[in-house]
Each structure stands twice: as structure tokens, then as C-alpha cells.
CSV table of C-alpha atoms in Angstrom, one decimal:
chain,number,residue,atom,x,y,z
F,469,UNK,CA,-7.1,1.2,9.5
F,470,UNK,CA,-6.3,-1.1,12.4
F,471,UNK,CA,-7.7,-4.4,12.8
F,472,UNK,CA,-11.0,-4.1,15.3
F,473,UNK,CA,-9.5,-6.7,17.6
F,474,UNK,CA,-7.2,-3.9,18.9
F,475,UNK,CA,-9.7,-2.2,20.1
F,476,UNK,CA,-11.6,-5.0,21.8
F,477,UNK,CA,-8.6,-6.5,23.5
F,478,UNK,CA,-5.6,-3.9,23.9
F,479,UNK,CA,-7.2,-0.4,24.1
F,480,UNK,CA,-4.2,0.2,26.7
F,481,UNK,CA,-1.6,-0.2,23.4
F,482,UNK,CA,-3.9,2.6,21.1
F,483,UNK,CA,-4.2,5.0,24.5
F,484,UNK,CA,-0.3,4.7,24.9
F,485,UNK,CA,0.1,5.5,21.2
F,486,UNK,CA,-2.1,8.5,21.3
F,487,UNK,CA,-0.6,9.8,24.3
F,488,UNK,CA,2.9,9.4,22.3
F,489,UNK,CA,1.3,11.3,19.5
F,490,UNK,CA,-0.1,13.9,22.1
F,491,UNK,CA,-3.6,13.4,20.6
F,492,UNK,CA,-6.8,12.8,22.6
F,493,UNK,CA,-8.6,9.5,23.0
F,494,UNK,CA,-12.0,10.2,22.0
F,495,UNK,CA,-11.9,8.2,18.5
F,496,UNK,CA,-10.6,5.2,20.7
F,497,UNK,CA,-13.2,5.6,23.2
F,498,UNK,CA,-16.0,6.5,20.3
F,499,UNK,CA,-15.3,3.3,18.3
F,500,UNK,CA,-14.8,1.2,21.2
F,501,UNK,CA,-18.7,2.4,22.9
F,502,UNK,CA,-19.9,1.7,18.9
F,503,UNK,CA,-19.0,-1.5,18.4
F,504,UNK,CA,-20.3,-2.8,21.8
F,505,UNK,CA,-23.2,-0.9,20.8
F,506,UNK,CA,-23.1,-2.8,17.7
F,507,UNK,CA,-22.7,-5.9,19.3
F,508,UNK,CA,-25.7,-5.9,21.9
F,509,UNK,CA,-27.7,-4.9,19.0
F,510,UNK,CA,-26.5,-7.8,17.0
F,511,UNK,CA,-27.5,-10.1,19.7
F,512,UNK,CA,-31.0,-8.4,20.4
F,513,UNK,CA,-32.0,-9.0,17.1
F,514,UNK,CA,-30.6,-12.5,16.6
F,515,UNK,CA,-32.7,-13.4,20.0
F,516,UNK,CA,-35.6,-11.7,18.5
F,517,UNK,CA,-35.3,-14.0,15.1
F,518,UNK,CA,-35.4,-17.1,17.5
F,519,UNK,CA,-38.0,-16.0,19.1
F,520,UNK,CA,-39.6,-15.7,15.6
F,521,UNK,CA,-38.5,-19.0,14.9
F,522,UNK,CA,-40.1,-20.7,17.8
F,523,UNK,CA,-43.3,-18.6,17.3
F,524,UNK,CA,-43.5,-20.4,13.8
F,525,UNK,CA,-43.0,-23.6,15.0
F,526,UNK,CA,-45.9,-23.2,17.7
F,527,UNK,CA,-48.2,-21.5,15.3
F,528,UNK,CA,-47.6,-24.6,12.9
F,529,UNK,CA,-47.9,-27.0,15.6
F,530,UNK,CA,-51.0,-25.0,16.8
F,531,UNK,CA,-52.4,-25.2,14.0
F,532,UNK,CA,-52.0,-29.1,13.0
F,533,UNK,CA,-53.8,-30.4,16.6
F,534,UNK,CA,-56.5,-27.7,15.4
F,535,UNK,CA,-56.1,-25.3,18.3
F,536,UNK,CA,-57.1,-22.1,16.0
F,537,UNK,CA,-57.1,-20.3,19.2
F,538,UNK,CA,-53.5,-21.2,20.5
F,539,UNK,CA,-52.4,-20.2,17.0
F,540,UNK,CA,-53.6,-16.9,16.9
F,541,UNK,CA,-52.5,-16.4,20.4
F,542,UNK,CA,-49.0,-16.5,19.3
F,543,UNK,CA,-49.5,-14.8,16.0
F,544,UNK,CA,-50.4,-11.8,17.7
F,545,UNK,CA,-48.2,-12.1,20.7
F,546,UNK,CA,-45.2,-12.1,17.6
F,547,UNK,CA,-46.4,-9.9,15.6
F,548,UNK,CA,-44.8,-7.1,16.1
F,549,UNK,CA,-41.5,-8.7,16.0
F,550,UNK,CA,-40.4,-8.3,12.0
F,551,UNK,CA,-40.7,-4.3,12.8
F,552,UNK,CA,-38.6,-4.7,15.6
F,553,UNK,CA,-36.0,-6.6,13.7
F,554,UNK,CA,-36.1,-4.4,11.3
F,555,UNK,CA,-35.3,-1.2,13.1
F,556,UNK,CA,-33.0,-3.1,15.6
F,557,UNK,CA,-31.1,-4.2,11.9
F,558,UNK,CA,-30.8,-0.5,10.4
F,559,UNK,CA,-29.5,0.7,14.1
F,560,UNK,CA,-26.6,-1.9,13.7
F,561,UNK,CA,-25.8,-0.7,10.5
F,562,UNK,CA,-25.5,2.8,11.4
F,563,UNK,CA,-23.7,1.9,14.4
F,564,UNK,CA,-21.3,-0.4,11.9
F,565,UNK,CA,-20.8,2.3,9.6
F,566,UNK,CA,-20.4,4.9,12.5
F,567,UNK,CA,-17.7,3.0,14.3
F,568,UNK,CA,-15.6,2.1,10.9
F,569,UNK,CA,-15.9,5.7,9.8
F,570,UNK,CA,-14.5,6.5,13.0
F,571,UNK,CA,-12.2,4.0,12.7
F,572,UNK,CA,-10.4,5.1,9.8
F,573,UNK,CA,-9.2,8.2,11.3
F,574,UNK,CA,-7.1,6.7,14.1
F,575,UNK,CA,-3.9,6.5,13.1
F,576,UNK,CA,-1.3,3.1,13.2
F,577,UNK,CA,0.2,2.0,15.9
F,578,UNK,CA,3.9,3.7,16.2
F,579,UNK,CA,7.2,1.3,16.1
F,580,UNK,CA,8.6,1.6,19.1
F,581,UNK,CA,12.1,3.2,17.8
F,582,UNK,CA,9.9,6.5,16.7
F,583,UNK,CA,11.0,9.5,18.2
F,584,UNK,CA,8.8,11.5,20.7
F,585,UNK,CA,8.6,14.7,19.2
F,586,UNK,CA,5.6,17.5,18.6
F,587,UNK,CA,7.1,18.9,15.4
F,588,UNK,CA,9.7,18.2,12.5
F,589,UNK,CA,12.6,20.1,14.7
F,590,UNK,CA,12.5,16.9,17.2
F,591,UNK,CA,13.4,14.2,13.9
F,592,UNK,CA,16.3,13.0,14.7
F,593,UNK,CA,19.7,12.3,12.4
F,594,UNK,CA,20.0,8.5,11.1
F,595,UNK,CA,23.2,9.4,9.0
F,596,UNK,CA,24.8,11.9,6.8
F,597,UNK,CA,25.7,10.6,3.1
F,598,UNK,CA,28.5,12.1,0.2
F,599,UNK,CA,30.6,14.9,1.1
F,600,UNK,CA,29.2,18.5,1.4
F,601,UNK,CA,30.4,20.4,-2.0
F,602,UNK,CA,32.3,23.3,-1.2
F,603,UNK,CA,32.0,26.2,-4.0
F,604,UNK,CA,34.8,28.6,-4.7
F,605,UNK,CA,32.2,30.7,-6.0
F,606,UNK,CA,28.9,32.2,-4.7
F,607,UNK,CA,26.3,29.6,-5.1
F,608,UNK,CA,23.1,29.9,-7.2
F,609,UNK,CA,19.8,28.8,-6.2
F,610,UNK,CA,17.9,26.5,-8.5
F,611,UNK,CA,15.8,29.5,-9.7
F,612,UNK,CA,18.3,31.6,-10.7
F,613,UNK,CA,19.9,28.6,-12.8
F,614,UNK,CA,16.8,27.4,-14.7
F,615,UNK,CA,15.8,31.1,-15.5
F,616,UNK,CA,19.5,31.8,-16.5
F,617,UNK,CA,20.0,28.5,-18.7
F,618,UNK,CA,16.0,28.8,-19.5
F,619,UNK,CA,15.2,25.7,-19.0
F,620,UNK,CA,12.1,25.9,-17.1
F,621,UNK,CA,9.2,28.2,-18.6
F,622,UNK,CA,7.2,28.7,-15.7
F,623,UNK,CA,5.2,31.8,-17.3
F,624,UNK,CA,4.0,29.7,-20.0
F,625,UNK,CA,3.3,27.0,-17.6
F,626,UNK,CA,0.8,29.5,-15.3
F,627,UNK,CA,-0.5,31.1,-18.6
F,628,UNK,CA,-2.2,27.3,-19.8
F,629,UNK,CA,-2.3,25.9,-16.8
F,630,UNK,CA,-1.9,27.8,-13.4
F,631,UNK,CA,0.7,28.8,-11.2
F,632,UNK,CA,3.3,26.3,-10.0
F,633,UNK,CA,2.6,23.9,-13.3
F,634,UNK,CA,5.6,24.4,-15.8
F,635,UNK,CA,7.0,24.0,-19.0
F,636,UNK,CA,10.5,21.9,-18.3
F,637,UNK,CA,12.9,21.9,-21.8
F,638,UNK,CA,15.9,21.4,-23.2
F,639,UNK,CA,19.2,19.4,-21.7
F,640,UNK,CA,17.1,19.9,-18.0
F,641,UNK,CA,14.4,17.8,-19.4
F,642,UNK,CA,16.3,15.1,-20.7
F,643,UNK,CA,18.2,15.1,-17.7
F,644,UNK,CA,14.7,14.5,-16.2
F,645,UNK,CA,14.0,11.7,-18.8
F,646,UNK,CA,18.0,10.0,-17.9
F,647,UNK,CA,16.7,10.1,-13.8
F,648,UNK,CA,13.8,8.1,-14.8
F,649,UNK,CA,15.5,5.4,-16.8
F,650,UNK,CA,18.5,5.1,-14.8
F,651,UNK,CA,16.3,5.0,-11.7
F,652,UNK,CA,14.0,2.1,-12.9
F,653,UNK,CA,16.6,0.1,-14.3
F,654,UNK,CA,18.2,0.6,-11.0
F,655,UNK,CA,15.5,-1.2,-9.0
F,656,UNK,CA,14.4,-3.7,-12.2
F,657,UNK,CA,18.1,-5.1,-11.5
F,658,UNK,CA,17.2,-5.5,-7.8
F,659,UNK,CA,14.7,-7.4,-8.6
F,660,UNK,CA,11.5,-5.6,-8.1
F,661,UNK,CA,8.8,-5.3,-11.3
F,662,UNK,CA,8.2,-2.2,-13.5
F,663,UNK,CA,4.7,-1.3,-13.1
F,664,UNK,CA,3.0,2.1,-14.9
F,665,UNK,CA,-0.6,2.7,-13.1
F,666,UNK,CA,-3.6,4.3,-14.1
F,667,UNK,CA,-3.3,7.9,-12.8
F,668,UNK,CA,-6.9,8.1,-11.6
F,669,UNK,CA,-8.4,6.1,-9.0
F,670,UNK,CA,-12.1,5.8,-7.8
F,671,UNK,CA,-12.9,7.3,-4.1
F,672,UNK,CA,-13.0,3.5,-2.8
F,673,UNK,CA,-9.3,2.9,-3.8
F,674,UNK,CA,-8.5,6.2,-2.9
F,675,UNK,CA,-9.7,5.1,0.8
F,676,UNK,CA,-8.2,2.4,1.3
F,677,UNK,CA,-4.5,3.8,0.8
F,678,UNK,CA,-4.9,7.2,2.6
F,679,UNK,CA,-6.9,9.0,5.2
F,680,UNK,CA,-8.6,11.4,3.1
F,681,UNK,CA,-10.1,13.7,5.6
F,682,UNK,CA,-6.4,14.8,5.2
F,683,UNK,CA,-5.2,14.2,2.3
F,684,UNK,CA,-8.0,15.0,-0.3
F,685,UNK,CA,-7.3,18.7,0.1
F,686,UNK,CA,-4.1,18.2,-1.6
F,687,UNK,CA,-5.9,16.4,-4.5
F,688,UNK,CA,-7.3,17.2,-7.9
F,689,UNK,CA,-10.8,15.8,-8.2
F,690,UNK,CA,-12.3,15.1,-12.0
F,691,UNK,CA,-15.7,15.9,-12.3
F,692,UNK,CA,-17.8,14.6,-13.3
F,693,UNK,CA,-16.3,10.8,-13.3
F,694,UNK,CA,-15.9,11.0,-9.3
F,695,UNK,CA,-12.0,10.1,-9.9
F,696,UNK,CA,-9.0,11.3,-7.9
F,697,UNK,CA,-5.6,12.4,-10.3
F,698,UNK,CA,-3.0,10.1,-8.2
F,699,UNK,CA,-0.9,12.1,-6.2
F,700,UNK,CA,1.9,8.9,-6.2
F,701,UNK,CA,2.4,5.8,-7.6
F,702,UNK,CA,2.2,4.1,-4.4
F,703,UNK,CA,-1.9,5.0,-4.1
F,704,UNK,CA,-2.6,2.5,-7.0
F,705,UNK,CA,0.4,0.2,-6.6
F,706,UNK,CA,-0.6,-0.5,-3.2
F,707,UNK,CA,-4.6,-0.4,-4.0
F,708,UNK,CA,-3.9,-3.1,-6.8
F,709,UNK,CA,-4.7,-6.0,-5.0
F,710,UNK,CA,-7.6,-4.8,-2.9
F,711,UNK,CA,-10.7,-7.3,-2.3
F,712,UNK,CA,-8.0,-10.1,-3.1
F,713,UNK,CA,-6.3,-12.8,-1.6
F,714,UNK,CA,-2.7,-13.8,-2.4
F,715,UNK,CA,-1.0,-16.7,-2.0
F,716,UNK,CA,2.0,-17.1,0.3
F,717,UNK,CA,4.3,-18.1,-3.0
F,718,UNK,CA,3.6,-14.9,-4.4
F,719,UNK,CA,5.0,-12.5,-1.4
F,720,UNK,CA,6.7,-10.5,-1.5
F,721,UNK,CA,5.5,-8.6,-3.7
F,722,UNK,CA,8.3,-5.8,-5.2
F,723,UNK,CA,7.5,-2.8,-7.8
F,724,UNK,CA,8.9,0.3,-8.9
F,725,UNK,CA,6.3,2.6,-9.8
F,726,UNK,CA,6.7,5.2,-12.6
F,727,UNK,CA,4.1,8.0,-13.2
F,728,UNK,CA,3.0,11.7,-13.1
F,729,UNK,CA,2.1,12.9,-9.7
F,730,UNK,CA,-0.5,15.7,-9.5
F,731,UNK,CA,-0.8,17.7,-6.0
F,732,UNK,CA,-2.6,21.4,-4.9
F,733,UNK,CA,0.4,21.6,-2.4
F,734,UNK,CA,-2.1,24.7,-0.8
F,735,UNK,CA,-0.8,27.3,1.3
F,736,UNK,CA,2.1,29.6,1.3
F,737,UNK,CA,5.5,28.3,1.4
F,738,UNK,CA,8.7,29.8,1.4
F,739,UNK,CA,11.4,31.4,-1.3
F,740,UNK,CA,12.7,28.1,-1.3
F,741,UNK,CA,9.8,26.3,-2.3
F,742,UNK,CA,9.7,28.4,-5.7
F,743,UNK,CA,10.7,27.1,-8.7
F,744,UNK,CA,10.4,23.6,-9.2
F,745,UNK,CA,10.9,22.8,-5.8
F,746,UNK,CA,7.3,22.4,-4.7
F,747,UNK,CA,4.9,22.1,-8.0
F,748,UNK,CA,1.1,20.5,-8.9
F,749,UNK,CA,3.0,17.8,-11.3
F,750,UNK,CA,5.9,15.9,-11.4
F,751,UNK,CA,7.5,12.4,-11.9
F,752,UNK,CA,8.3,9.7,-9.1
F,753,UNK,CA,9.9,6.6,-9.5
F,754,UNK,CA,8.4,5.0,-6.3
F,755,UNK,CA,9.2,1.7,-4.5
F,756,UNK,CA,6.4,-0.6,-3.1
F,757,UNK,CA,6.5,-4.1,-1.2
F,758,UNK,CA,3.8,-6.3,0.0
F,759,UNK,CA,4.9,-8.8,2.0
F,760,UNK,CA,4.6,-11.1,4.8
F,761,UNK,CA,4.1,-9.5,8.4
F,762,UNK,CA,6.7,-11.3,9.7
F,763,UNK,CA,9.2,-9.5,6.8
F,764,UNK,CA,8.2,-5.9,7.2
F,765,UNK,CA,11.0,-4.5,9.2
F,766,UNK,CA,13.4,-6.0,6.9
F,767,UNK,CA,11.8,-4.8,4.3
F,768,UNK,CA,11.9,-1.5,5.2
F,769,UNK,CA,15.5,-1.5,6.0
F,770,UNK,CA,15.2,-3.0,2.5
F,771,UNK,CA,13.5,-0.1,1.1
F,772,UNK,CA,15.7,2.7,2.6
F,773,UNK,CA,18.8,0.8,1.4
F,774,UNK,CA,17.6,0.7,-2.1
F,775,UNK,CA,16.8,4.3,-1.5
F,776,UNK,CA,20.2,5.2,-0.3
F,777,UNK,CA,22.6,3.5,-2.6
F,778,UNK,CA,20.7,5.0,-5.9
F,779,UNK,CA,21.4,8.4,-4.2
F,780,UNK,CA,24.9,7.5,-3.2
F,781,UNK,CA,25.5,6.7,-6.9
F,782,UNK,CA,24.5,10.3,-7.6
F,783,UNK,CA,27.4,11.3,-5.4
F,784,UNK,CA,24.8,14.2,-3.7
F,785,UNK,CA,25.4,15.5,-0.2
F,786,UNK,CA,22.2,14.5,1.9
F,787,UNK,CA,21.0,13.1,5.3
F,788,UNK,CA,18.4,10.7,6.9
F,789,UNK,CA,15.9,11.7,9.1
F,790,UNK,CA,13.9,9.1,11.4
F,791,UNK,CA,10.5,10.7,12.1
F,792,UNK,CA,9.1,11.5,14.7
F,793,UNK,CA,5.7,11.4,16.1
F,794,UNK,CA,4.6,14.9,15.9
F,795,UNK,CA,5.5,15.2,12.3
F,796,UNK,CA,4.1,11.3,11.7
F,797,UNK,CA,1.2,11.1,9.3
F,798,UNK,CA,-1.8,8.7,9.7
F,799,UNK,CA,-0.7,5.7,7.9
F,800,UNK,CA,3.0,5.2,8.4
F,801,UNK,CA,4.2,3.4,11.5
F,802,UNK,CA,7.4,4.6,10.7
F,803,UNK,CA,9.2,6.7,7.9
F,804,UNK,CA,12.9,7.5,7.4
F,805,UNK,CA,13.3,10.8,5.3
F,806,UNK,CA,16.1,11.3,3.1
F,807,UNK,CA,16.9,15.3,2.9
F,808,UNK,CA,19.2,16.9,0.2
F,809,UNK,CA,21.9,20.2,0.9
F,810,UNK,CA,19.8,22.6,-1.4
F,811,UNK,CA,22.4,25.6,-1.1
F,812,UNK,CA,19.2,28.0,-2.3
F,813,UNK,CA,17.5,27.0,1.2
F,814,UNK,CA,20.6,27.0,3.5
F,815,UNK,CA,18.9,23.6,4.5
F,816,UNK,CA,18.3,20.0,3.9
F,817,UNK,CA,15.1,19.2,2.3
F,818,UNK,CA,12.9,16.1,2.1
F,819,UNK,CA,13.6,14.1,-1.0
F,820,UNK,CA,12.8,10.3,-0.3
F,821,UNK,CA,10.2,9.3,2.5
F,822,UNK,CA,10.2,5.3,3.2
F,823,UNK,CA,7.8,4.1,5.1
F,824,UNK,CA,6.5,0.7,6.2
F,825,UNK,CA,2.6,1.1,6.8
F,826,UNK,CA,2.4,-2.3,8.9
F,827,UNK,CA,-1.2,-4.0,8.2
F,828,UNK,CA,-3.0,-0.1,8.1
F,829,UNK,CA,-3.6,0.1,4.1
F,830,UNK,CA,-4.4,-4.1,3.9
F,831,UNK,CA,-7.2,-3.8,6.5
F,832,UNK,CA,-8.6,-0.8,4.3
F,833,UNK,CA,-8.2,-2.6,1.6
F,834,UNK,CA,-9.0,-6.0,2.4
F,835,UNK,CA,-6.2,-7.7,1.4
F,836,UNK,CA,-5.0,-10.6,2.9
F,837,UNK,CA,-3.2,-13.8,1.9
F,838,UNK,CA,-3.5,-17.4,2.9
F,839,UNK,CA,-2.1,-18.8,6.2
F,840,UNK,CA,-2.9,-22.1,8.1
F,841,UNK,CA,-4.8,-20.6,10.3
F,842,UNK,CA,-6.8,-18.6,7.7
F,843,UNK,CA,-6.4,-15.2,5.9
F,844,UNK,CA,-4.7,-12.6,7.4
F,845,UNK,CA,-3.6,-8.9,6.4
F,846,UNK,CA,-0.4,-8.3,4.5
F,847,UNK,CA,2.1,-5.8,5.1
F,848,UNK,CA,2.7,-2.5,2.7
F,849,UNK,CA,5.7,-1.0,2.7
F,850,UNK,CA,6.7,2.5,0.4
F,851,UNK,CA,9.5,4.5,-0.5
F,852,UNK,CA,10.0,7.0,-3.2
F,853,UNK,CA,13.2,6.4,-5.4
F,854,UNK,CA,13.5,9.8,-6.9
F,855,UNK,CA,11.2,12.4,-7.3
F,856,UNK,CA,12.6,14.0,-10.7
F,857,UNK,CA,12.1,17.6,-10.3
F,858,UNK,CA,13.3,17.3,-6.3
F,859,UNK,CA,16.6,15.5,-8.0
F,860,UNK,CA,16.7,18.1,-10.7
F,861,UNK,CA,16.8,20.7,-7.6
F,862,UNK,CA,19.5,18.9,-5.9
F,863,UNK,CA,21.8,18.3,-9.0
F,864,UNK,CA,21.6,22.0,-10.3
F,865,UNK,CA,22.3,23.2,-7.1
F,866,UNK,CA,25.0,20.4,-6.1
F,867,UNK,CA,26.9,20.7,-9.6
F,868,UNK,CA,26.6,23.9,-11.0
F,869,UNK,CA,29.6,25.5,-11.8
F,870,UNK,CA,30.6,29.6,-12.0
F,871,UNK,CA,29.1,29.9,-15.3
F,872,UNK,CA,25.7,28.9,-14.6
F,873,UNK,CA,26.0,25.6,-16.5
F,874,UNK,CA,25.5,22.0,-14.7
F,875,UNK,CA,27.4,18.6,-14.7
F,876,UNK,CA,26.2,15.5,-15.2
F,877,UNK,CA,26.5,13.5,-12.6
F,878,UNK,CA,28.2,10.2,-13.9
F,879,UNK,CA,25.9,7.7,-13.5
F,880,UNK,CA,23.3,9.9,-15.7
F,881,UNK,CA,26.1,10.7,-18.2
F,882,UNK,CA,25.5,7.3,-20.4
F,883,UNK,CA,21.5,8.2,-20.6
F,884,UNK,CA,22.6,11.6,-21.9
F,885,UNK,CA,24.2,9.9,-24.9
F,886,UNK,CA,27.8,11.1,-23.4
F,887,UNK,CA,26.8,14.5,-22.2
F,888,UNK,CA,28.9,15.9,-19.4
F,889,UNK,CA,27.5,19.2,-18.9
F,890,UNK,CA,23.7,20.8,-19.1
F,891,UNK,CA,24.2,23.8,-21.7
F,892,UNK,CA,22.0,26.4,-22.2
F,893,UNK,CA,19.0,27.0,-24.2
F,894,UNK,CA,18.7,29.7,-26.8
């Protein structure tokens, strides 16, 4: 969430933001009317303490010259003051709790390079990577290769699980399991640390990464533990160092994130979407940085180089997409998307989002380090790295070949103990 001192002394930058985003004011206007209410009650209830205070000191003084009448004239001209403090107390809390709920839901500020936009159609094109493959041969979509080479079992998958969850097997899933290590050891040799989180997370963590009056919809709860199954590596990665404060020696921070993801993904989506395009688990090899404030930006350039040049090295056609502010979410100040050819679709579709989350997650989290002038908030940055079963999608449908068989691509070649092409299973 943003930092209350934004809302006390540049309401003007939120209303500008909001008008960006086309979304109404009221939240500002809500929080802003709380926490003066707050305040003045606060103060009202401090004054009434002193009050007390002095009372106590004329009682006792009162008392010691042996005025018994004085005294109890000033007992009972206090007396109803605890009450008062009292109630004047639990209407600040309310108003406290109030104002930070509603707080929560207003969205980061937006980096000024964001495009104006009310939907995904106004993104606009960073840069096109790898060449466009040109079949001489009508292309397959990804479902027609996995059900031809039966590599996915998706029947099974619904029969002991639901729809959308899957059974993945044979040459496809070790391709999967070459993705993961090639992509780890890609961003260990850059430096950042191999982390493998819990995949649950208590509602309190849960919070402080992601506005979930949106997102827990998407979520699977576990009963009766109160937990959340993550939906991404960066939840936990990021939620790590909640409640702490880190030293300036140990920024930035740098992971890479390995785990099972586990998402509803509700609603009806397209033909392209079947398959194991859009399913309630998969593996993501995610990116995450903590880091100075003054460092974010180049971070993030950081991030979506890291994200590019492991994608380059797959040698798959794709673009990148700066986001704009109709299709923005609620944490991000910005996000680059990186979006694959997908010959099924006709279209590029989202693979990578990178996003640098400015000081939104730290304040949730309280999470600051150590500065001269005291503690401040970090920064949080993300990016995914690869998504397997996204990749998988885009390397069926990028290097299939007439038969119905698959290269490898080159890179994944020595993690498939010299395999060059994904064959069938019986």
C-alpha cells in the first residue's frame, strides 16, 4: 500500500493517478477524511489523559493540605473521564483500521512512461525478438501435438483431480524438467540465489504481497489451516522478510524462485486457452529483487534483461509489451510483458510479466532497511523467468515439424542427455 504521507501531503499526485487509471477518487477521499478523523480523535483523547493527569495531581495535593472537600470536587468533576477515553480510544481504532483497509485497495502510483490506455489493445510494442518461423507445412496447435505424441493426459488429470489439472509424461515432461534446470542455472550464474518456498502462506503474508479483494478468487484456500496454495513464487519470496529490517550491505537482494503454482483461472476462456495453455498448476522459475529505492528502475531494466536473453537463448519468436494503465493491476507501477507467436492462437500471448512494485508490497509488509535518517521501505521488483508449461506451448508450436514430433531447442539439448527431437509416447 502507499505510504500515508502521500495522502496527507500530495493528494494532487494519487487524484492524477486515478484519473490516469480512469477510476474514481472516493478511496483517496475516504482514507484521507479517516485519518483526519483519526487524528482529531487522537488528540481529544491525549488532552483528555492530561486533563486526568492534572486532576490527580490536584486531588493529591487536595488531599495533603486536608481540603477533603476540594478533593472530591475534582474527583467528581473527572470522573467520567476514563469512559470517555475509553470510547474516544476504540473510535480511533476503528477509524485506524477503517482508513488502512481502505487503504490497501488504492493502487501504486504509475511510472510516468505507462501508457494511457482502458484495455490491453492500447499496450504498446517495446520490441520484437528471434525471427518469426515460417512452416512449409500447416501448423499444429499445441493440442493437437500433445494428444497426437500423448504426452499430456488430460482425462486422467480431470478424472483425480478436475478439469484443467493434468497428467504431463514422457520426453514433454522431461523437457519440462531440462526448462527448469537450465533456467535456474541460468540466473544462479547471474548472480541471484536459488530459493525453493513453502507453497502455502498464512492470510497475513498473503496481504501484504497482493490485494486480495482481487486476487483471492483465483486462489485455492486449505481448510481448515486458514492457508492460501501460492499462486507464484514471488508471493513468499517477496513476503520473506516481512516485520524485518535489513541492513544496507545486504541489498540487493536477488533470487530465482522455483515452485508449483496453483491457480482457479475462473471463467471461460478461449480455444486457445485449452490444453496446457491456461491450467490450476504449473511450474515458474520466477525472479525477485529487493533493493534500494534509489536502484529500482535499473533493476527492472535488470529484470526484463535477464528475462529476455534466457528467451533469446531459446531462439523463440516473441515481443514485449509495456503496459498500460487500463490493463495495470494493483500493485505494479509498471510491468513489461513478454508475449510468444503461438501459431494455435494466431496471436502473441503473455509469457513473462516483469514488474517493479516500487515501495507498495514493503509498506504492506513492513519491511524497511537502515538509512541515516532512519528506516525506510525497500523496493520489490518481479519477473517470471519461464513459466514451464507456457514454454512448453511455445516450443511445440515454434518447433514442431510435419510429423508431429518436436525439436529441442539447443540450449535444452544437453539437459536432455543429447536429445534432439521429442518422440512420441506409446
Amino acid at each position: 500500500m502507499l505510504d500515508m504521507r502521500m495522502f496527507r501531503e500530495h493528494a494532487d499526485v494519487l487524484r492524477a493517478d486515478h484519473d490516469k487509471r480512469d477510476i474514481p477518487h472516493d478511496n483517496i477521499d475516504s482514507v484521507i477524511r479517516l485519518d483526519e478523523e483519526w487524528r482529531q480523535t487522537r488528540y481529544d483523547s491525549d488532552q483528555l489523559r492530561k486533563k486526568r493527569n492534572e486532576a490527580a495531581r490536584g486531588i493529591a495535593a487536595a488531599k495533603k493540605s486536608g481540603d477533603e472537600a476540594a478533593s472530591k470536587a475534582i474527583m467528581a468533576e473527572v470522573a467520567s473521564i476514563g469512559s470517555e477515553i475509553d470510547a474516544l480510544t476504540e473510535k480511533a481504532d476503528a477509524c485506524l483500521l477503517e482508513r488502512d483497509s481502505i487503504r490497501m485497495r488504492v493502487p501504486n502510483i504509475l511510472h510516468e512512461s505507462v501508457p494511457v490506455g482502458e484495455d490491453d489493445q492500447k499496450n504498446t510494442l517495446h520490441s520484437l525478438r528471434g525471427e518469426k518461423v515460417e512452416l512449409k507445412f500447416e501448423a499444429k496447435n499445441h493440442n493437437d501435438l500433445i494428444e497426437q505424441n500423448n504426452w499430456v493426459d488430460l482425462a486422467r488429470g480431470a478424472k483425480v483431480a478436475g478439469s484443467r489439472f493434468y497428467f504431463l509424461q514422457g520426453d514433454l515432461a522431461r523437457l519440462e524438467m531440462a526448462l527448469q534446470q537450465y533456467s535456474a542455472n541460468f540466473l544462479v550464474g547471474r548472480g541471484y540465489t536459488l530459493v525453493q518456498p513453502p507453497l502455502m502462506m498464512n492470510r497475513e503474508a498473503y496481504e501484504g504481497v497482493t490485494d486480495l479483494a482481487d486476487f483471492e478468487t483465483v486462489m485455492y484456500g486449505v481448510e481448515p489451516d486458514k492457508y492460501y496454495l501460492i499462486a507464484t513464487s514471488e508471493h513468499p519470496l517477496t513476503a520473506m522478510r516481512m516485520d524485518e529490517i535489513i541492513e544496507p550491505a545486504e541489498l540487493p537482494i536477488k533470487q530465482v524462485g522455483i515452485s508449483q503454482c496453483f491457480r482457479r483461472e475462473v471463467g471461460a476462456h478461449g480455444l486457445s486457452d485449452r490444453g496446457i495453455w491456461r491450467v490450476h498448476q504449473f511450474t515458474k522459475i520466477e525472479q525477485i529483487i529487493i533493493c534500494n529505492p534509489d536502484d529500482s528502475w535499473d533493476h527492472h531494466e535488470e529484470l526484463l534483461n535477464n528475462a529476455v536473453e534466457l528467451w533469446d537463448s531459446l531462439d523463440l519468436h516473441y515481443r514485449i509489451v509495456n503496459i498500460c494503465t487500463g490493463d495495470m493491476g494493483t500493485v505494479a507501477a509498471k510491468k513489461y510483458d513478454l508475449e510468444a507467436w503461438l501459431f494455435g492462437a494466431g496471436a502473441y500471448k503473455e509469457v513473462v510479466s516483469c514488474s517493479n512494485c516500487t515501495d507498495y508490497q514493503a509498506n504492506r509488509l513492513r519491511m524497511r532497511y537502515r538509512t541515516a535518517d532512519g528506516n525506510a521501505a525497500v523496493h520489490t521488483l518481479n519477473s517470471t523467468a519461464v513459466a514451464t508449461s507456457r514454454a512448453l506451448v511455445a516450443i511445440m508450436e515454434q518447433y514442431q515439424n510435419e510429423d508431429g514430433t518436436v525439436r529441442v531447442p539447443d540450449v535444452l539439448i544437453p539437459h536432455m542427455n543429447g536429445q534432439t527431437v521429442l518422440q512420441p509416447l506409446a
